[in-house]
Coordinates of C-alpha atoms in Angstrom, one line a residue:
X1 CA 90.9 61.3 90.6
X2 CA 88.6 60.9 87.3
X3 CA 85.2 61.9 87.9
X4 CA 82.1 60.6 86.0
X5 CA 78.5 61.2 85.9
X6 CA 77.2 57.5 86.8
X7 CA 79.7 54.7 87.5
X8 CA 78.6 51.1 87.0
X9 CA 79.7 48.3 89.1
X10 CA 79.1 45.4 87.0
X11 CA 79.3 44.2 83.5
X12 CA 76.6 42.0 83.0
X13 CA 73.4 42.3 81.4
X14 CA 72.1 44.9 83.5
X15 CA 75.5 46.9 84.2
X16 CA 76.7 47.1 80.8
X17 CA 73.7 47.8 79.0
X18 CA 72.6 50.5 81.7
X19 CA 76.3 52.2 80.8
X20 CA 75.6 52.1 77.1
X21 CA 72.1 53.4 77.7
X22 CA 74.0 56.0 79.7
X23 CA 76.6 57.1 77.9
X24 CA 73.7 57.8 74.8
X25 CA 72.1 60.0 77.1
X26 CA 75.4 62.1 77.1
X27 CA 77.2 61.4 80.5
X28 CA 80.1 60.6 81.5
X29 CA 80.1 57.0 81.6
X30 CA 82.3 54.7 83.8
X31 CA 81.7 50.6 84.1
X32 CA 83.9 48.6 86.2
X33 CA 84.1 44.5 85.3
X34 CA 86.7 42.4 87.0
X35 CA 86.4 39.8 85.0
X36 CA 84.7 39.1 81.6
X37 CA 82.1 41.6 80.1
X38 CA 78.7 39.9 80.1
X39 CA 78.6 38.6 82.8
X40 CA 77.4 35.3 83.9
X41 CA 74.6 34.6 81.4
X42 CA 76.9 35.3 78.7
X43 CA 80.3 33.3 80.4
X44 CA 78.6 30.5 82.3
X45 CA 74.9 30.5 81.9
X46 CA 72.6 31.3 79.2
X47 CA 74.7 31.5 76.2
X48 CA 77.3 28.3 76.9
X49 CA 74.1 26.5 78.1
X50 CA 71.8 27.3 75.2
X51 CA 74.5 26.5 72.5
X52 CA 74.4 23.1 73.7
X53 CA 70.5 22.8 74.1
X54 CA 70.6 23.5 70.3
X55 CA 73.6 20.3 69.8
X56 CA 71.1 18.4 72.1
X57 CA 68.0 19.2 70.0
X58 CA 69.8 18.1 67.1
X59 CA 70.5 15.1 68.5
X60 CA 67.4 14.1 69.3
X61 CA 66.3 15.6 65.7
X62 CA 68.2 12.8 64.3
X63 CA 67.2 10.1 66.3
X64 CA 63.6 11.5 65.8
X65 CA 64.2 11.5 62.2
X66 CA 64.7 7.6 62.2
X67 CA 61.0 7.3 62.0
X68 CA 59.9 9.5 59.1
X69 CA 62.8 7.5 57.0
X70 CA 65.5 9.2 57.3
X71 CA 68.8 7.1 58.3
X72 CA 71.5 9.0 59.1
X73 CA 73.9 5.5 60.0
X74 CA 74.8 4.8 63.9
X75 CA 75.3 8.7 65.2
X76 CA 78.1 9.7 66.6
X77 CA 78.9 13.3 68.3
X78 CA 82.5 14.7 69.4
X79 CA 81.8 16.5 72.8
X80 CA 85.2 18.3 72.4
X81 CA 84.1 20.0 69.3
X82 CA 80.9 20.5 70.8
X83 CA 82.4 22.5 73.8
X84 CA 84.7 24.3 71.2
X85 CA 81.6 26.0 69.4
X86 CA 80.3 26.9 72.5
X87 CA 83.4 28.6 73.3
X88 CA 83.4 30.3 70.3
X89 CA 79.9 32.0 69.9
X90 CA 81.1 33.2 73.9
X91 CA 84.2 35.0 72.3
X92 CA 82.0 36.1 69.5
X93 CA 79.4 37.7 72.1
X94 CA 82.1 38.8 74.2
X95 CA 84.2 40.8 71.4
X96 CA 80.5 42.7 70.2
X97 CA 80.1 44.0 73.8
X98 CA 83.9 45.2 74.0
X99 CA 83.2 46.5 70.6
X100 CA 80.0 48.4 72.0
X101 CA 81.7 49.4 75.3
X102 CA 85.0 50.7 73.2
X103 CA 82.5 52.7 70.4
X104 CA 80.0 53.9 73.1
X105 CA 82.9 56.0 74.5
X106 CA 82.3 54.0 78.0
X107 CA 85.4 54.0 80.6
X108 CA 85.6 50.6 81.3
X109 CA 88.1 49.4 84.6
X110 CA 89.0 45.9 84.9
X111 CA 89.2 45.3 88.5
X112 CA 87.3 44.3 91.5
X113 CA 85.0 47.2 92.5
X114 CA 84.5 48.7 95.9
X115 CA 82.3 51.8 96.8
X116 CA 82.8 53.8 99.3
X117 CA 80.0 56.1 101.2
X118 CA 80.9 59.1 99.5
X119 CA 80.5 57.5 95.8
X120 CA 84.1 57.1 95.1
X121 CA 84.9 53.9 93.6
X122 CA 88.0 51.7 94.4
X123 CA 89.1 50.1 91.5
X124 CA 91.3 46.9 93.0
X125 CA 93.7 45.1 90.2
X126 CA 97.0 42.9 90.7
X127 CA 98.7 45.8 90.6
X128 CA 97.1 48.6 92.0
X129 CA 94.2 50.7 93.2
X130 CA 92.2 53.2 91.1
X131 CA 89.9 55.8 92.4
X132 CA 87.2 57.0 90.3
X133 CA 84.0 59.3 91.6
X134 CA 80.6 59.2 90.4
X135 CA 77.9 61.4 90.9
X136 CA 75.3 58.5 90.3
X137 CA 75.9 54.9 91.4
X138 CA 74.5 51.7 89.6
X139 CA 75.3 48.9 91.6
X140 CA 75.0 45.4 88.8
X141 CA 77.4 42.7 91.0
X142 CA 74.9 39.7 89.9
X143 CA 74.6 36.9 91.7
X144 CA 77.0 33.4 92.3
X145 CA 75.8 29.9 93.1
X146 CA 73.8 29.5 96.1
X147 CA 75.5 26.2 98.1
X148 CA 72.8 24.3 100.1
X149 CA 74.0 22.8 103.7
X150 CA 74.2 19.2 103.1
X151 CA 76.2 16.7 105.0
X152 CA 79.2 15.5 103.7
X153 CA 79.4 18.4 100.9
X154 CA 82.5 19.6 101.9
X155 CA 84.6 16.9 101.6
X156 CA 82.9 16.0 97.9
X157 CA 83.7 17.6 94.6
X158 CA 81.0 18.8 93.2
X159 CA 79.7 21.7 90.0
X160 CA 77.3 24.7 90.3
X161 CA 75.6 26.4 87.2
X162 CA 78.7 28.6 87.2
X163 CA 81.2 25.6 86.4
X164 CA 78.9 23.1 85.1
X165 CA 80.1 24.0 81.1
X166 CA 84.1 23.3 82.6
X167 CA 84.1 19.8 82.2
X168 CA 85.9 17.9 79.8
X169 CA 84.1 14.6 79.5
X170 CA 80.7 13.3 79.3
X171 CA 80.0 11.7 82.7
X172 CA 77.8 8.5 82.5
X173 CA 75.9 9.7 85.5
X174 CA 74.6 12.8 87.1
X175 CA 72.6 14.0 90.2
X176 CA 71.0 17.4 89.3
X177 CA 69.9 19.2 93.1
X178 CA 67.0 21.3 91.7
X179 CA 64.0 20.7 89.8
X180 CA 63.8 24.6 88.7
X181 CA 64.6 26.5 85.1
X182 CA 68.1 25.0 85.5
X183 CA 68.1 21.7 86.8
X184 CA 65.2 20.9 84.1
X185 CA 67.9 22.5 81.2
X186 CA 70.8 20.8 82.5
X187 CA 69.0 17.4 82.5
X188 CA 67.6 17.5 79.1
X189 CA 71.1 18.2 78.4
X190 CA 72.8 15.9 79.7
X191 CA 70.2 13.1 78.8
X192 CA 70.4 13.5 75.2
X193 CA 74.3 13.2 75.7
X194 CA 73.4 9.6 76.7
X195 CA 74.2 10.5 80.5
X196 CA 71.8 8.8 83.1
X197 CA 70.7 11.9 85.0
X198 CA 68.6 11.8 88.6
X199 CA 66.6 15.4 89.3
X200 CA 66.5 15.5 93.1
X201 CA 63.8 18.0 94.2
X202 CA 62.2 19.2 97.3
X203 CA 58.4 20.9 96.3
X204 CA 56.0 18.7 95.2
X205 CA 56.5 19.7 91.7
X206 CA 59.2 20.5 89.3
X207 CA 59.3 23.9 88.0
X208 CA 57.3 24.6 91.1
X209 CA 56.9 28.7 90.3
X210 CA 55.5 28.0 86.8
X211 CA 51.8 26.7 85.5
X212 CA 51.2 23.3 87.2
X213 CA 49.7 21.8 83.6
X214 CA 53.1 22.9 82.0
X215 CA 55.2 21.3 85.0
X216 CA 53.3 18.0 83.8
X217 CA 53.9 17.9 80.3
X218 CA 57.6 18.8 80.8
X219 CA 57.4 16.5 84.0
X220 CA 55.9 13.7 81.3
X221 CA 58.5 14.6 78.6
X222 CA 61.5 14.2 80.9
X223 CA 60.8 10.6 82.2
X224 CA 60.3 9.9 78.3
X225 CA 63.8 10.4 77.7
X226 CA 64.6 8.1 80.8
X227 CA 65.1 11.2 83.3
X228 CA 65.0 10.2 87.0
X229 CA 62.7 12.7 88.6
X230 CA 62.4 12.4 92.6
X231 CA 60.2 14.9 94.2
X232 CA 59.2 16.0 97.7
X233 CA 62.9 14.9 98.4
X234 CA 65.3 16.3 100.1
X235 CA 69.3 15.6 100.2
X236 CA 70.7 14.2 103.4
X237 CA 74.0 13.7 103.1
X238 CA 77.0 13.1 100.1
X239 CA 79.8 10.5 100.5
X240 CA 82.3 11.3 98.2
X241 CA 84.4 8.2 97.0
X242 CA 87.6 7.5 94.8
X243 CA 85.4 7.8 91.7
X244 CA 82.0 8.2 92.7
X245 CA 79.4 10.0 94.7
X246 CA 76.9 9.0 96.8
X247 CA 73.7 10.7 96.8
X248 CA 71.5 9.7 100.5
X249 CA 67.7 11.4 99.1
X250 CA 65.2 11.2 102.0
X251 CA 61.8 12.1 101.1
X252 CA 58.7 13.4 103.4
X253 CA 57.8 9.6 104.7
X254 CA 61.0 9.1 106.3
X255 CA 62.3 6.6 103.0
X256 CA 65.8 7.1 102.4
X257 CA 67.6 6.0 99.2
X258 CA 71.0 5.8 98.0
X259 CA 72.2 7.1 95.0
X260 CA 75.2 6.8 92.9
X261 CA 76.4 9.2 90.3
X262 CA 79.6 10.2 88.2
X263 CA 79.1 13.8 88.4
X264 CA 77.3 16.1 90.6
X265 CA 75.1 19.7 89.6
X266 CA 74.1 22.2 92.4
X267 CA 70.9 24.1 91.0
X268 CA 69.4 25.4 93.7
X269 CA 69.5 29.0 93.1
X270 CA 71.6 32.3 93.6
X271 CA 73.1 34.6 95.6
X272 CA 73.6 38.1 95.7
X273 CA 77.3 39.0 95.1
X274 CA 77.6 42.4 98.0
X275 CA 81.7 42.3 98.1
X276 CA 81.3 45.7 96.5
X277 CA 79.2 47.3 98.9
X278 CA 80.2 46.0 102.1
X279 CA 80.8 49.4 103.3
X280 CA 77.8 50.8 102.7
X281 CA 74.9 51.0 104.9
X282 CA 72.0 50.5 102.7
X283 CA 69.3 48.5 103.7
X284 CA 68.3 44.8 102.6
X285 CA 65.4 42.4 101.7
X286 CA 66.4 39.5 102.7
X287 CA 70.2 38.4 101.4
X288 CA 69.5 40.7 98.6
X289 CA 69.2 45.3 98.4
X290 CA 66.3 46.4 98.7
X291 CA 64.9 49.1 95.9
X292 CA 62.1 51.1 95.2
X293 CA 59.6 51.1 91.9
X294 CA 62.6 53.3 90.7
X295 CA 65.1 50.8 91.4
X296 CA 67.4 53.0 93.7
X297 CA 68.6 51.6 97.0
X298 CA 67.9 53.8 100.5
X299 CA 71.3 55.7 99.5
X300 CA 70.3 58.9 97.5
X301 CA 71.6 58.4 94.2
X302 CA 72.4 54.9 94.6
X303 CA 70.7 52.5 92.4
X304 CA 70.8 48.3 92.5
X305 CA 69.7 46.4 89.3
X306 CA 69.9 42.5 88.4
X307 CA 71.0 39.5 90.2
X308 CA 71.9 41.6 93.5
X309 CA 68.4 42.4 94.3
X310 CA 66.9 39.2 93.8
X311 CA 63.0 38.7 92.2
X312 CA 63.1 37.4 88.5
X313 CA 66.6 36.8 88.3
X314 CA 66.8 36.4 84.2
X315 CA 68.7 38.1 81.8
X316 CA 66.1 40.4 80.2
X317 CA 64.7 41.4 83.2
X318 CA 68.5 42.4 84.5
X319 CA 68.8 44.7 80.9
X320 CA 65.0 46.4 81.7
X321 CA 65.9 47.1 84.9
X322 CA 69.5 48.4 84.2
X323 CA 67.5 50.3 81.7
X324 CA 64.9 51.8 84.0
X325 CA 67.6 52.8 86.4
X326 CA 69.2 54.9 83.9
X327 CA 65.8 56.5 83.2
X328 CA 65.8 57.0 86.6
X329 CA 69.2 59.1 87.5
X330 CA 68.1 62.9 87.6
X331 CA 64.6 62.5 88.3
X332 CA 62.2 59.9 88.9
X333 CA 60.4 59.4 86.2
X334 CA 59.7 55.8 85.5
X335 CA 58.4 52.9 87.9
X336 CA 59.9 49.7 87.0
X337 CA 57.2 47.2 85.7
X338 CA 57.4 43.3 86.0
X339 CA 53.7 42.2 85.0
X340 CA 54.5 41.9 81.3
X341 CA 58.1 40.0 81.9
X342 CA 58.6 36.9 79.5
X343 CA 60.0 33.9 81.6
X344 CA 61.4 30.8 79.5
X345 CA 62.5 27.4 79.7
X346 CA 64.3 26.2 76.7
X347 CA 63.9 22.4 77.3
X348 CA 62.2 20.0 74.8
X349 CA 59.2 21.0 75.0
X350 CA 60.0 24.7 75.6
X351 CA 57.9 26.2 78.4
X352 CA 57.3 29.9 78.0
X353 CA 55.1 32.2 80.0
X354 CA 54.1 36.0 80.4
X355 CA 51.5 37.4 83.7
X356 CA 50.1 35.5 86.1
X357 CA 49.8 32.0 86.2
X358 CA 46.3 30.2 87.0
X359 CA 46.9 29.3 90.8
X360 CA 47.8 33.5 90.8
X361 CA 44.7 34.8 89.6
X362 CA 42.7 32.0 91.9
X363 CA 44.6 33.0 94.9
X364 CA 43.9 36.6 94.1
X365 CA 40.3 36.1 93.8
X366 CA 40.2 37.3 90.6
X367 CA 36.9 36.3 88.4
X368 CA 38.2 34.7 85.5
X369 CA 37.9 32.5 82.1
X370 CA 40.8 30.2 81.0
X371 CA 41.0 28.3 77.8
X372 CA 43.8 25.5 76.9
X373 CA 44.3 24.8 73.0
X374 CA 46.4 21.3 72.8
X375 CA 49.2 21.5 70.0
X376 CA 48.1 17.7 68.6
X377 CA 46.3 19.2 66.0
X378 CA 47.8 22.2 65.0
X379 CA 49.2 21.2 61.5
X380 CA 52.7 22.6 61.4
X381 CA 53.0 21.3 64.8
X382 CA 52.2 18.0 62.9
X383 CA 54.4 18.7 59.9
X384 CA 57.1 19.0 62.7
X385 CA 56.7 15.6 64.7
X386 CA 56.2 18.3 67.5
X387 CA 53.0 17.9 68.8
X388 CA 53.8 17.5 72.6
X389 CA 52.1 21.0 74.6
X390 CA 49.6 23.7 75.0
X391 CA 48.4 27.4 74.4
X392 CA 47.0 28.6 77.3
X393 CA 45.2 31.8 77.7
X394 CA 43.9 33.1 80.9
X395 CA 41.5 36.4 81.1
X396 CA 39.7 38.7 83.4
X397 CA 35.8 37.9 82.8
X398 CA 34.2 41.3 82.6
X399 CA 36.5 43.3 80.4
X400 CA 39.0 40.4 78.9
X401 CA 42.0 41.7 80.0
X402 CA 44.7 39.1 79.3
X403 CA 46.2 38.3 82.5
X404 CA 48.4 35.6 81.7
X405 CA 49.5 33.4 79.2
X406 CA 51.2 29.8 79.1
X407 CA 52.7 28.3 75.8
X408 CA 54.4 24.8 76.1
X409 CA 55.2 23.7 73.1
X410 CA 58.5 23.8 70.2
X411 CA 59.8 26.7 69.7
X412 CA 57.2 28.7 72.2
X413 CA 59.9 30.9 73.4
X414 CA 60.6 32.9 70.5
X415 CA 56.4 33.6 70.3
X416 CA 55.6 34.4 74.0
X417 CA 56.6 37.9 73.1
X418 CA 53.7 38.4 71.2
X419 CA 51.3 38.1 74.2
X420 CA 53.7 39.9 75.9
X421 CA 53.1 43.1 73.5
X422 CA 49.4 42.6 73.7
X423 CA 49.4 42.6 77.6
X424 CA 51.5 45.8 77.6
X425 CA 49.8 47.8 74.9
X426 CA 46.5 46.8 77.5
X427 CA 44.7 44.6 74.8
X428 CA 42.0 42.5 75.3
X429 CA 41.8 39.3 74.5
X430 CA 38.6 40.3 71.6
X431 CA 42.0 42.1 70.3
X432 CA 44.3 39.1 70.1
X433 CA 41.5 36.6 68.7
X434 CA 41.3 39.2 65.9
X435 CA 44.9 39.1 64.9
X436 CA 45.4 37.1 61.8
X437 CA 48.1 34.2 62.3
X438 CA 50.2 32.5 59.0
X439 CA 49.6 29.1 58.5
X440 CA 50.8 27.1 58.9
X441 CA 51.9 28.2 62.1
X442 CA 52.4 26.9 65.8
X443 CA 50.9 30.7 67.0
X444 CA 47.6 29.4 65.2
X445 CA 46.9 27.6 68.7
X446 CA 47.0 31.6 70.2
X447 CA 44.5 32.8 68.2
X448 CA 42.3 29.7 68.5
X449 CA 42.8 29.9 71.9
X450 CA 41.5 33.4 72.0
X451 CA 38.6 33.1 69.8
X452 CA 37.7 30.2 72.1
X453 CA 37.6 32.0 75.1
X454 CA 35.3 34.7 73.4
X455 CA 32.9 32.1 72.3
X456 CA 34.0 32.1 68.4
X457 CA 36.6 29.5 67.9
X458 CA 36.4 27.7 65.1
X459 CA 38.6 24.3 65.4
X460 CA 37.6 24.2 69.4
X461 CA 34.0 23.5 70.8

C-alpha cells in the first residue's frame, strides 16, 4: 500500500490547490478526483457561467450601442457556438490544472474516494480498488444541488446549477427557484438571450444576505430588462406537461398563481457531498463538518475545507481555506479568517462586497458613519453609458476602521479587492481617502466616498 504525507479527497478549488500548496512544502502529496479536476466551479459553475455572462454583456453592449450611433444591423447570435467557447476556455482551465497537478509531482487517483478511520483511503474505479494511507487527511468533496420538497417535482424534469450549462437550445421561458447569487446570474443570462425568465423567491428580498440598497438597484435593473421578480413567494406544487411546466407560486396572503414555463432552474443552494466519509464518526454542524479556526474536523489530523463545511460557499474562499489547512498540518499555526472575504455577483450591474454589511454593524451595535457615492456622475462611468450603482463605505466612528464596503456598479468586481487589502492591512479609512485614484476611473467614487466620510470630499457635500 502507497503511503503519503497528506491525501486529498477532492479536486476542486480547495482540494487541489491545498495539494499543490502541499506538495511545495515538500510532502508527499496524494489528491484523489473521480471525476474532472476543478471541480464544480470550474465544470458547471463559475467558469461555464461566467463565459456566458461575458456573451450576454456583449449582447446587451450592442443593443446599448444603438443609442450612441452605432448600428450594427438586426443582431443575431448562434447559441451553439456560444456553448462551444464555453466548452473550450473549461478544457483550457482544465488542461493548466492537470498541467500543475502532473509538474507539482502530485499523485493524483481518479476514483471515487472513501476514508476509512485509520486514514487509509479507498480509491474505488470501474475496475478496481486502490488503497492509499495518509498521515494527514484533507477532506475537499464540495457540495451538489440542494433539491427543495415541492409537490409534483418528481414527476417533472427539471435543471440545477450543476446541469443548467447542458442544454442545447434557448428555451423561450424559464422559472428560476431562488432569488440568491445564482438565480440573479442565471436570469440576467437568460434574459439577454431573449428568454422570458420568472425569479420565484421566498425572503422579502432578492439577494437577501447582501446590502438591502444593492438588492434594489439590481432588483430595479432586473425588471428593466423585463425580468419577472416574485418575492415573499413560495412554490407549491409543479405539473409537468407534454411540453411545458407549470409553476403554482403562493405567496404570504394565501394568493396562488399559475405559472407556465419552457424550462425550469433549481437555485436554492447546496449540499454537502459526505459519500466519502460516511464511515467516519466526526461530528457535524448541521448537514455540513464541523471545523475549528484551524479548519480540522474533531478527528486528529483530519481537516474539512470548501463546499463540505458549508459558510461562504465561493470559490476563493474554498482555495484560502484549502490553503490555511495546509498551513495547518504539523502544527497549528494559523486561524482561518473570513472578515476580509470578497463576495461577488457578476450581473449587470455587478454587485461586489467585502465586511460587514449595514444591517451587520446595526445589529451589532456598533457606533458607526456610512457614506454612499452614486456612480451618475463619475465621468468614466459616464464615458461608459454605465452609470447605474453605488460606492458605499461603512466605518467605525472613533478610530475609522473600515468595516465594510459595498460597490454596485460595472466592473465592481475586479475593484472590491482593493478595499479588501486596506481592511486586512488594518487601514483606516483617513488611509484609503488618501490613496490617489487614475482618472478617469470608476474607483474615483472610493476615494470620494472616503474623503466624504472624513469630512473632506470634494465632489460630495
Amino acid at each position: 500500500m502507497e503511503k503519503y504525507d497528506v491525501i486529498v479527497v477532492g479536486g476542486g478549488p480547495g482540494g487541489y490547490v491545498s495539494a499543490l500548496r502541499a506538495a511545495k512544502y515538500g510532502k508527499k502529496t496524494a489528491l484523489v478526483e473521480s471525476e474532472f479536476l476543478g471541480g464544480t466551479c470550474l465544470n458547471k459553475g463559475c467558469i461555464p457561467s461566467k463565459t456566458l455572462l461575458r456573451h450576454s454583456e456583449i449582447i446587451e453592449d450592442i443593443k446599448k450601442a444603438q443609442s450612441w450611433g452605432i448600428n450594427t444591423g438586426e443582431l443575431s447570435f448562434s447559441f451553439d457556438e456560444m456553448l462551444q467557447r464555453k466548452d473550450s476556455v473549461i478544457q483550457k482551465l482544465r488542461n493548466g490544472i492537470n498541467h500543475l497537478i502532473r509538474s507539482g509531482e502530485v499523485a493524483l487517483y481518479n476514483g471515487k474516494g472513501n476514508i476509512k478511520p485509520n486514514k487509509e483511503v479507498e480509491v474505488h474505479t470501474e475496475q478496481e480498488v486502490k488503497r492509499i494511507q495518509g498521515d494527514k487527511i484533507i477532506i475537499a468533496t464540495g457540495g451538489s444541488p440542494a433539491i427543495p420538497a415541492i409537490e409534483g417535482l418528481d414527476t417533472a424534469t427539471y435543471h440545477t446549477t450543476d446541469t443548467i450549462f447542458d442544454i442545447d437550445q434557448i428555451p423561450s421561458s424559464i422559472a428560476i427557484i431562488g432569488g440568491g447569487v445564482i438565480g440573479v446570474e442565471m436570469a440576467n443570462l437568460f434574459s439577454s438571450l431573449n428568454t422570458e425568465v420568472t425569479i420565484i423567491e421566498m425572503e422579502k428580498r432578492i439577494i437577501s444576505t447582501e446590502d438591502e440598497e444593492a438588492s434594489k438597484v439590481l432588483l430595479k435593473n432586473l425588471k428593466k430588462k423585463g425580468i419577472n421578480v416574485l418575492t415573499k413567494q413560495k412554490v407549491a406544487s409543479v405539473y409537468q406537461s407534454e411540453s411545458k411546466k407549470t409553476v403554482f407560486v403562493s405567496s404570504s396572503n394565501g394568493k396562488e398563481t399559475a405559472i407556465e414555463v419552457e424550462q425550469l432552474l433549481l437555485a436554492v443552494g447546496r449540499k454537502p457531498n459526505l459519500s466519502a466519509v460516511e464511515q467516519l464518526d466526526i461530528k457535524r454542524k448541521g448537514p455540513f463538518i464541523d471545523v475549528n479556526e484551524y479548519l480540522e474536523t474533531s478527528m486528529q489530523d483530519v481537516f474539512a475545507v470548501g463546499d463540505v463545511i458549508g459558510g461562504l460557499q465561493l470559490a476563493h474562499v474554498a482555495s484560502a481555506e484549502g490553503l490555511t489547512a495546509v498551513e495547518n498540518l504539523d502544527e497549528k499555526r494559523k486561524q482561518m479568517n473570513y472578515s476580509h472575504m470578497p463576495r461577488c455577483i457578476y450581473t449587470q450591474p455587478e454587485i461586489a462586497s467585502v465586511g460587514m454589511t449595514e444591517k451587520e454593524v446595526k445589529d451589532k451595535g456598533i457606533t458607526y458613519k456610512v457614506n454612499k457615492q452614486p456612480l451618475s456622475g463619475n465621468g468614466k462611468a459616464l464615458a461608459m453609458g454605465e452609470t447605474e450603482g453605488f460606492m458605499k463605505i461603512i466605518t467605525e466612528e472613533k478610530y475609522g476602521e473600515i468595516l465594510g464596503v459595498v460597490l454596485a456598479g460595472a466592473h465592481v468586481t475586479e475593484m472590491i479587492s482593493q478595499s479588501a487589502s486596506y481592511m486586512q492591512l488594518e487601514g483606516t479609512v483617513d488611509e484609503l481617502a488618501e490613496l490617489t485614484q487614475p482618472h478617469p476611473a470608476l474607483s474615483e467614487g472610493i476615494m470620494e466616498t472616503a474623503n466624504a466620510l472624513i469630512g473632506k470630499g470634494i465632489h460630495t457635500h
